[in-house]
Structure formats: structure tokens, C-alpha cells
mmCIF file of C-alpha atoms in Angstrom:
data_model
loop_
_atom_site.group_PDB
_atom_site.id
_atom_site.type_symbol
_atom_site.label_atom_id
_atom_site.label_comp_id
_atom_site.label_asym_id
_atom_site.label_seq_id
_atom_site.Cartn_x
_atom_site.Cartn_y
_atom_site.Cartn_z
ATOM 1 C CA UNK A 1 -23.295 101.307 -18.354
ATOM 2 C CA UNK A 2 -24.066 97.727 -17.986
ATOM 3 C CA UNK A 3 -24.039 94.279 -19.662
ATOM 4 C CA UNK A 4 -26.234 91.850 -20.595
ATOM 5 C CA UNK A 5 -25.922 88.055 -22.561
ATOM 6 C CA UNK A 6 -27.155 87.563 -26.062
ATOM 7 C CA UNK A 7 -27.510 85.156 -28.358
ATOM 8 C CA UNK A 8 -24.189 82.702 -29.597
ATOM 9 C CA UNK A 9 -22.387 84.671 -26.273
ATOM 10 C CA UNK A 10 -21.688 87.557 -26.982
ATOM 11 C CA UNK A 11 -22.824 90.680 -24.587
ATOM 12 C CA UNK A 12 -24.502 93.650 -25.097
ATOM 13 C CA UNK A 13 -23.375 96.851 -23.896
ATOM 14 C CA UNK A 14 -25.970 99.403 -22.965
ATOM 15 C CA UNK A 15 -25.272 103.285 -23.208
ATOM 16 C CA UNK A 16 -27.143 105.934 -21.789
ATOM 17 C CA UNK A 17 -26.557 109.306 -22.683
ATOM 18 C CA UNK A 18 -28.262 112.191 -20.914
ATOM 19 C CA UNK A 19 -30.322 114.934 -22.923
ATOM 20 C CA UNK A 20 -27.748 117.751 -23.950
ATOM 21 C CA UNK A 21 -30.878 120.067 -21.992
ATOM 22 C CA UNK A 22 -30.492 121.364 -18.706
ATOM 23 C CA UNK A 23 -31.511 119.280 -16.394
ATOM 24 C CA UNK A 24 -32.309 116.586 -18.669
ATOM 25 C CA UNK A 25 -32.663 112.876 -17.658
ATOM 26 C CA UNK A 26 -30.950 110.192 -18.705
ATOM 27 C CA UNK A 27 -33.132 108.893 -21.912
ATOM 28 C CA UNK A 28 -31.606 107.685 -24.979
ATOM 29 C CA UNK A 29 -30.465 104.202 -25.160
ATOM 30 C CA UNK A 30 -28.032 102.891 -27.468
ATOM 31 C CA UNK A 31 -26.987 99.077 -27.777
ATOM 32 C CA UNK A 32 -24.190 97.121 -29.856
ATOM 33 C CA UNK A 33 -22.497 94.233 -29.302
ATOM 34 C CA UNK A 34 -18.922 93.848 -28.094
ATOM 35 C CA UNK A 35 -17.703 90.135 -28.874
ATOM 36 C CA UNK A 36 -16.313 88.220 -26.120
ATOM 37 C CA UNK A 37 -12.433 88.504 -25.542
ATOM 38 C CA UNK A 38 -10.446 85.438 -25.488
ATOM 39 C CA UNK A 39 -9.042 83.542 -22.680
ATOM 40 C CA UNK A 40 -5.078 84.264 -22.877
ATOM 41 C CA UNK A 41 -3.760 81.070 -20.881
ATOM 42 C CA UNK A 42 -0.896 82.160 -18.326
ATOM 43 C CA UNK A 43 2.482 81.253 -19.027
ATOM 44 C CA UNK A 44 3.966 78.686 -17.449
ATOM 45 C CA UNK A 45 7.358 78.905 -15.452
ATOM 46 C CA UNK A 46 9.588 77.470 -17.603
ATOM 47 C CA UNK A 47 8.273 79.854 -20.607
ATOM 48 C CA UNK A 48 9.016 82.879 -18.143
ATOM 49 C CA UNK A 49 12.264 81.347 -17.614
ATOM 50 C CA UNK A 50 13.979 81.020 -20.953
ATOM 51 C CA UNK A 51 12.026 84.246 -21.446
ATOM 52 C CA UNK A 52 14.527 85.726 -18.345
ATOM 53 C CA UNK A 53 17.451 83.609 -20.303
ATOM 54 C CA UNK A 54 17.223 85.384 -23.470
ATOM 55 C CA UNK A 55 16.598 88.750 -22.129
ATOM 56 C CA UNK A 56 19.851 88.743 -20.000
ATOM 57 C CA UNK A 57 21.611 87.976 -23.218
ATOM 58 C CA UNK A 58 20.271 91.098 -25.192
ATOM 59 C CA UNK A 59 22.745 93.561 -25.757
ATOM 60 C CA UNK A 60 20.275 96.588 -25.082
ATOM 61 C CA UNK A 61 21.748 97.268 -21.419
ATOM 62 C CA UNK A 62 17.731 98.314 -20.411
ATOM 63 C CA UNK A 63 16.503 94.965 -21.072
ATOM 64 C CA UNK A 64 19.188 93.318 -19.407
ATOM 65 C CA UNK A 65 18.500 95.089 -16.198
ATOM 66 C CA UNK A 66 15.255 94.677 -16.099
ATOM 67 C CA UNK A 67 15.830 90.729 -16.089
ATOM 68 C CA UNK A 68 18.318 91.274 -13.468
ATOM 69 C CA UNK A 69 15.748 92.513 -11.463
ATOM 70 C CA UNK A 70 13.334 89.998 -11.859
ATOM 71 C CA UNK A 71 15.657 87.668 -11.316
ATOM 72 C CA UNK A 72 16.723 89.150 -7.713
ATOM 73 C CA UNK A 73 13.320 89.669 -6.699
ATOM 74 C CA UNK A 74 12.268 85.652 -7.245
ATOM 75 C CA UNK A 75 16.102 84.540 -6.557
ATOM 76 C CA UNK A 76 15.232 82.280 -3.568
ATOM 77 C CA UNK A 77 12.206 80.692 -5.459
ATOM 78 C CA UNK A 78 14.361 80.311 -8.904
ATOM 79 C CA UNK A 79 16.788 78.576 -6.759
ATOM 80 C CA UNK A 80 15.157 75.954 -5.832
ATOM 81 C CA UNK A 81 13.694 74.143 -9.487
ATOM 82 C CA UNK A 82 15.439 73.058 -12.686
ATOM 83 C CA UNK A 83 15.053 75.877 -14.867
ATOM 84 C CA UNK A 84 15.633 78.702 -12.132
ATOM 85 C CA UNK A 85 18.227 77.606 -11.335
ATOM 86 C CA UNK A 86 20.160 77.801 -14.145
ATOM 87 C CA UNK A 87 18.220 81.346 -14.921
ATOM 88 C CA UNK A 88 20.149 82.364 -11.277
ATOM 89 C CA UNK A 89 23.552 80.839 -12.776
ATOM 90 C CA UNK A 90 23.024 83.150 -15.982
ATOM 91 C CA UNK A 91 21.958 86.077 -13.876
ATOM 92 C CA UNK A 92 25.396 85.649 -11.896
ATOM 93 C CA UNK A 93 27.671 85.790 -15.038
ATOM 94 C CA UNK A 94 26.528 88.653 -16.518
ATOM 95 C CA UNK A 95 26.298 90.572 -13.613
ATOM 96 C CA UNK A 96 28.547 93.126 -11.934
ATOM 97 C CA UNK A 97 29.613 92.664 -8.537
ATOM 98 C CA UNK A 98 27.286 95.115 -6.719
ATOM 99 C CA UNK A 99 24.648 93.653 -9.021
ATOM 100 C CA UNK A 100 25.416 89.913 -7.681
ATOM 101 C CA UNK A 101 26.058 90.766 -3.919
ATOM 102 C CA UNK A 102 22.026 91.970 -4.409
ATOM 103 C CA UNK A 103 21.302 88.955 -6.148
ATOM 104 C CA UNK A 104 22.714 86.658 -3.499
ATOM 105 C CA UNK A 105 21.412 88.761 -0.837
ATOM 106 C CA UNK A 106 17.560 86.935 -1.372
ATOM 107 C CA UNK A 107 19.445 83.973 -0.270
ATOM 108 C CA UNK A 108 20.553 84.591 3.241
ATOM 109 C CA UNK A 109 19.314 83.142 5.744
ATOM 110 C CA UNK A 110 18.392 80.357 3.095
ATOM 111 C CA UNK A 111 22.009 78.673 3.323
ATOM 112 C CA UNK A 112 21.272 74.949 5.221
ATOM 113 C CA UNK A 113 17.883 74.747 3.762
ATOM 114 C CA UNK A 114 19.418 75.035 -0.183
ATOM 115 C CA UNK A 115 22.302 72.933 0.894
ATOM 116 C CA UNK A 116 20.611 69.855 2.049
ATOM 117 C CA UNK A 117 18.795 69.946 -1.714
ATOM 118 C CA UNK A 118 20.060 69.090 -5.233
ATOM 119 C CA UNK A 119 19.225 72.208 -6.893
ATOM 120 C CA UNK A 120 19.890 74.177 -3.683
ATOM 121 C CA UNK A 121 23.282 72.904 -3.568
ATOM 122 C CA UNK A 122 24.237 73.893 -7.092
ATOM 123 C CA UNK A 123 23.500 77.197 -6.692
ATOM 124 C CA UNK A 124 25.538 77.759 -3.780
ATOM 125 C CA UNK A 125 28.474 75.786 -5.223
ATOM 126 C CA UNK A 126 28.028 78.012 -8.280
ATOM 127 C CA UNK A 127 27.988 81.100 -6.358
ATOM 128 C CA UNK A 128 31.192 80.189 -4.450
ATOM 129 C CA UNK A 129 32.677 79.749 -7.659
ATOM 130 C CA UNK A 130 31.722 82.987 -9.386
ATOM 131 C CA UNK A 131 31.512 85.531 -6.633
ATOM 132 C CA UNK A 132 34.081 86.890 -4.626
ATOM 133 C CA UNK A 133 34.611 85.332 -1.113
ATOM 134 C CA UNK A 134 33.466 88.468 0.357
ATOM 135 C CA UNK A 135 30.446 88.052 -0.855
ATOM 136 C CA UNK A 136 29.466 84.986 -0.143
ATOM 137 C CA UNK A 137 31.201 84.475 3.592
ATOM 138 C CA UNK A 138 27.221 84.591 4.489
ATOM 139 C CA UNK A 139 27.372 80.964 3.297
ATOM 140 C CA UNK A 140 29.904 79.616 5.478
ATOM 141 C CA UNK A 141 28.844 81.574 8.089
ATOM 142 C CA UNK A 142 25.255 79.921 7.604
ATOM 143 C CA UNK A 143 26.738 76.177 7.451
ATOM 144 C CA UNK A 144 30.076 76.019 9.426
ATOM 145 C CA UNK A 145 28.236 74.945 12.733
ATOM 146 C CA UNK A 146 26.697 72.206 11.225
ATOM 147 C CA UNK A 147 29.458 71.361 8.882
ATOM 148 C CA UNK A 148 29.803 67.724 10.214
ATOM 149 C CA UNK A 149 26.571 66.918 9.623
ATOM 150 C CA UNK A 150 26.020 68.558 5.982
ATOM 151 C CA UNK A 151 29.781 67.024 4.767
ATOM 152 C CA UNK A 152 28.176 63.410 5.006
ATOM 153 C CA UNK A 153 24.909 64.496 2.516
ATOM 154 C CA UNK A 154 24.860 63.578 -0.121
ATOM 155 C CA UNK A 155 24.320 67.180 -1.543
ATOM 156 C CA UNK A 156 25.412 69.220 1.249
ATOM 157 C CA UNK A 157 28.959 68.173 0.969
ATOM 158 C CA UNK A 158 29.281 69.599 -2.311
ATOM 159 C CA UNK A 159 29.264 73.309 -0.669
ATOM 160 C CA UNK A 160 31.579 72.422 2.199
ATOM 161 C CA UNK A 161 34.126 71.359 -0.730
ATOM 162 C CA UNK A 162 33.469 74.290 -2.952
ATOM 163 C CA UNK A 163 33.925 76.356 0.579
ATOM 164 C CA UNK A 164 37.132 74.418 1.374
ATOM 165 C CA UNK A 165 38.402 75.542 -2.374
ATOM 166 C CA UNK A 166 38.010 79.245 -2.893
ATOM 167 C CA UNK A 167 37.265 80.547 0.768
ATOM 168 C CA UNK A 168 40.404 82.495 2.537
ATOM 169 C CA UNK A 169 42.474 80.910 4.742
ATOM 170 C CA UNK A 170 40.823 81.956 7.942
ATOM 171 C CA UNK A 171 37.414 80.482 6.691
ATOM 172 C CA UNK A 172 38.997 76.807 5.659
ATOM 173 C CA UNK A 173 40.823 76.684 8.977
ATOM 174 C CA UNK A 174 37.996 77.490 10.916
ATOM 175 C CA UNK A 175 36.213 74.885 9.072
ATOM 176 C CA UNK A 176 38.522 72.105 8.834
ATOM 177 C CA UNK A 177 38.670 72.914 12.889
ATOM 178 C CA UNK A 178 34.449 72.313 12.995
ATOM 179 C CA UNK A 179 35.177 69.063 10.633
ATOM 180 C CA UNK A 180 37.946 67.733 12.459
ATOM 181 C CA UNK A 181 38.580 69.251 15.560
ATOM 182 C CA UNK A 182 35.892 67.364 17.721
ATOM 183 C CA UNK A 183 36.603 63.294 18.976
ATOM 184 C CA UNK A 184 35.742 60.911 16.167
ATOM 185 C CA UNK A 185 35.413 63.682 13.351
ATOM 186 C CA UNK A 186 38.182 62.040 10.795
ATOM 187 C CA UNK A 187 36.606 59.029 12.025
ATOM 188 C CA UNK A 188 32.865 59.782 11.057
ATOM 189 C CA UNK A 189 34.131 61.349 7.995
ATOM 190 C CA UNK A 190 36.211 58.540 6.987
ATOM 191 C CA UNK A 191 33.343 56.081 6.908
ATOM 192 C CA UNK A 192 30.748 57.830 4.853
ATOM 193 C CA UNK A 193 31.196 57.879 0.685
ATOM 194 C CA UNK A 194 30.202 62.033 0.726
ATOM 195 C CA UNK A 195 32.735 62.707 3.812
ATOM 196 C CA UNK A 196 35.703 60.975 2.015
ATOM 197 C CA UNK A 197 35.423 63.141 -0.632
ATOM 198 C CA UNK A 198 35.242 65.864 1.560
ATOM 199 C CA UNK A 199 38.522 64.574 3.106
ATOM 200 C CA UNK A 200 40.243 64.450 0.058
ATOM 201 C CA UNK A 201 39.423 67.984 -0.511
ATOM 202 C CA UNK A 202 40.716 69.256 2.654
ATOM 203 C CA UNK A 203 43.993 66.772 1.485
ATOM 204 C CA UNK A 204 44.024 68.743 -1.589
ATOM 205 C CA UNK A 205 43.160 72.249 -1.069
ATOM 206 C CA UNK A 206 42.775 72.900 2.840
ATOM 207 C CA UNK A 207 45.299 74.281 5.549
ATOM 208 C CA UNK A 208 48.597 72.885 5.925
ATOM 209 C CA UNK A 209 47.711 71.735 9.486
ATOM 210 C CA UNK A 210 44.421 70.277 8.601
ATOM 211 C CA UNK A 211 46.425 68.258 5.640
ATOM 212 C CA UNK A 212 48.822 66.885 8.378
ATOM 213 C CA UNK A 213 46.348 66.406 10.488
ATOM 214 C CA UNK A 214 44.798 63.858 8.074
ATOM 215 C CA UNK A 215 48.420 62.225 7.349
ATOM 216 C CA UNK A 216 48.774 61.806 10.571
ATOM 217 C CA UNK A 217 45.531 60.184 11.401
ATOM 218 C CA UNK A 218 45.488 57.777 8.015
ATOM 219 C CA UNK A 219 48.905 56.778 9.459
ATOM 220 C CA UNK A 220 47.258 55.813 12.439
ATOM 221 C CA UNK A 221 44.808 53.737 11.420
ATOM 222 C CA UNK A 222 45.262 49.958 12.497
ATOM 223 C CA UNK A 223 45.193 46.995 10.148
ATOM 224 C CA UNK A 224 46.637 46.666 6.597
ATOM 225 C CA UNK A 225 46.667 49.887 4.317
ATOM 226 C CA UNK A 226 43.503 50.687 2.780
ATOM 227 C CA UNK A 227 44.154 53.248 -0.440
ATOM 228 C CA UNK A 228 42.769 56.858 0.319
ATOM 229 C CA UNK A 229 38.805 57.840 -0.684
ATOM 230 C CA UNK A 230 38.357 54.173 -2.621
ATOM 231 C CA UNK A 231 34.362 54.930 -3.160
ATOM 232 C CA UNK A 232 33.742 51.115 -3.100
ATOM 233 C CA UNK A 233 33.730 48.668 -0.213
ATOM 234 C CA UNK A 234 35.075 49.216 2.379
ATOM 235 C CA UNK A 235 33.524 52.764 2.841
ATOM 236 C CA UNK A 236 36.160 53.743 4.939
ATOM 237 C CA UNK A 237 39.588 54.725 5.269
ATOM 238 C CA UNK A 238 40.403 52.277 7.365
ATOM 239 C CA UNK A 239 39.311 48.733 8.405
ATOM 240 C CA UNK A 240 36.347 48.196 10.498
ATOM 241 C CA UNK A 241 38.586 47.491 13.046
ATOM 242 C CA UNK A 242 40.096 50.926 13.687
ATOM 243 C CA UNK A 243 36.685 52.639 12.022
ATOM 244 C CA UNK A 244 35.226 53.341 15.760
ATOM 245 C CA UNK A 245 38.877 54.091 17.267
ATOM 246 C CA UNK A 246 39.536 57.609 18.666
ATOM 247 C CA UNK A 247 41.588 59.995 15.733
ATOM 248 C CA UNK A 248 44.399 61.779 17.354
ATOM 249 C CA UNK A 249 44.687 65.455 16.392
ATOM 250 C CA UNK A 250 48.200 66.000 16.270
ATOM 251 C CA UNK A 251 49.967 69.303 18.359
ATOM 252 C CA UNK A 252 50.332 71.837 15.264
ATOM 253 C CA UNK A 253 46.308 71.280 15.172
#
């Protein structure tokens, strides 16, 4: 079989059939014309997505998994636009917990890299706040070493506040300890706009000692009060002159 171009583009499709005889050679030709097939143009991303979007939200329980799985096999890349991300925030709600421990499992390894962006950071907040802390301790493990650092982003400190709220006690001390616990960390903290609020979520939801530990170190700030995570100027805590000075921890810390 074989083609050949004709006349207004269309091709010709050539048939040999061999003689219904023994032996016989290939003789008879036929010829017709097959008209050309269309160009189907891809679809883009977005398409695919709300395609995902309304599929998870069919009742028909095949259909729904099926999305699920497309979703968990592109979770790292869906992550990280507009529309996927939201597609991953959908995938999480309707999903049962073994079926979103395997969805957030495409992100490990992924945690500072998705922190440090906008839509990166959303995710993670939003799987903090939907998943059980179980299964998504692989996120503060990821981050807590560099927790200083990624509280003063300006996206990254969203994660270390959604950590700080719905983490077990043993994860917020431990990072409240990181944040805190090294010379200058209320300090550094205290003069960046994303480490205030930061600060004020460890004031409202973190460990008892890490609260006091605050207290105490707002109370030891020189020069006259300056009201607690003001977002304006000054961006500190407290005055430039006491910004640089050493923050006591106090003994229960």
C-alpha cells in the first residue's frame, strides 16, 4: 500500500491485490481517493484543567477517579501555575485520605522550592489546612532548617504560619525553637513586614514558652513603646535603637 498527492490535496491510495491463483503475483491495481483529515489543534492547559475540574465533580465515582489520577500523576507541575493549582485544591477536597497522602506524595522533596513561590506557597498552605498533620509533617520537615530565612519571604512565611497553626505541639515548638532560639532571631524577625506577621502568629497560636518568650523580649526592647506588628513605618517592633540589640531568651525557653 502506498500514497501518492493529487490534484486540490487530496491523496491517492493504491491497492494491490494478489491473483486468487497459486502462486500468483501481485497484479491488479485499484485507486480511490481518501480526503485529507483535518488538523485537530491540541488543547491547551487551561482547557485540560477545567476539563480535570468538572470531572472531579461528576457523581459517577469512575470518572472521578480517573481525574484523581491525573491529577496525582502531574501534581508537582499543576502546582506550580494558576489554574493547577486550584485543580490540586479541588483534587484535595474531594479526596479520601489515602487518596490525598498519594496526591501530596508528588510533592516531597518539592517543599522550599514551592514555598519561596506564590502559587507554590498556596498549595502548601492549603494542604496544611485540609490534610491531616500526619500527612503533611514532610513539609515541616522540608522547611524547619531554613525556617528563618523563608519566615521573612514574602511567600514563604505564609507556610511557616499555616505550620505554626495546625501542626502538633512537638512540630511548633521545634519550630518556634529554629525561629527564635538562635542570637538575634526575635530581632531579625521583628524588623521585616513578613516576619512580624509571623511573630504574631507564634503570639497567637504557638507554644506557651515561645509566647512568653516574645512578651518577654517586646518588654525588653529600649525606647518608647512601639504597638505590636504595626505593618507601616517603623518596620519593627522596636525602635532602631534597640533593632540590632541582642533578644534575651528567657529560662522556661
Amino acid at each position: 500500500m502506498s500514497f501518492s498527492r493529487s490534484q486540490g490535496d487530496a491523496r491517492k491510495r493504491h491497492v494491490r491485490f494478489a491473483d486468487s491463483v497459486l502462486d500468483g503475483s501481485l497484479a491488479e491495481v485499484h485507486e480511490y481517493e481518501v480526503s485529507e483529515c483535518p488538523q485537530i489543534s491540541p488543547r491547551t492547559f487551561d482547557e485540560c484543567c477545567e476539563e480535570l475540574l468538572e470531572r472531579m465533580d461528576i457523581p459517577d465515582l469512575a470518572v472521578r477517579n480517573s481525574a484523581l489520577s491525573h491529577v496525582q500523576a502531574r501534581v508537582l507541575h499543576l502546582a506550580t501555575t494558576w489554574r493547577g493549582s486550584h485543580v490540586v485544591k479541588r483534587a484535595l477536597e474531594i479526596a479520601r485520605r489515602e487518596e490525598q497522602e498519594a496526591l501530596v506524595r508528588g510533592l516531597h522533596g518539592h517543599v522550599l522550592e514551592l514555598a519561596l513561590s506564590s502559587l507554590g506557597s498556596q498549595v502548601l498552605q492549603w494542604c496544611l489546612q485540609l490534610l491531616p498533620a500526619r500527612s503533611v509533617h514532610f513539609i515541616f520537615a522540608e522547611i524547619v532548617a531554613s525556617a528563618p530565612s523563608v519566615a521573612q519571604h514574602d511567600f514563604g512565611h505564609g507556610v511557616i504560619c499555616r505550620i505554626i497553626e495546625n501542626m502538633p505541639i512537638a512540630e511548633t515548638v521545634a519550630l518556634a525553637d529554629t525561629l527564635l532560639g538562635f542570637p538575634g532571631g526575635f530581632s531579625q524577625l521583628s524588623k521585616d513586614v513578613n516576619g512580624q506577621v509571623v511573630v504574631k502568629s507564634l503570639l497567637d497560636y504557638g507554644p506557651p514558652a515561645a509566647q512568653e518568650c516574645i512578651r518577654h523580649s517586646l518588654s525588653t526592647c529600649n525606647g518608647p513603646p512601639v504597638k505590636p506588628f504595626a505593618l507601616g513605618e517603623p518596620r519593627s517592633l522596636c525602635d532602631a535603637k534597640s533593632s540590632h540589640s541582642h533578644i534575651r531568651r528567657v529560662a522556661s525557653w
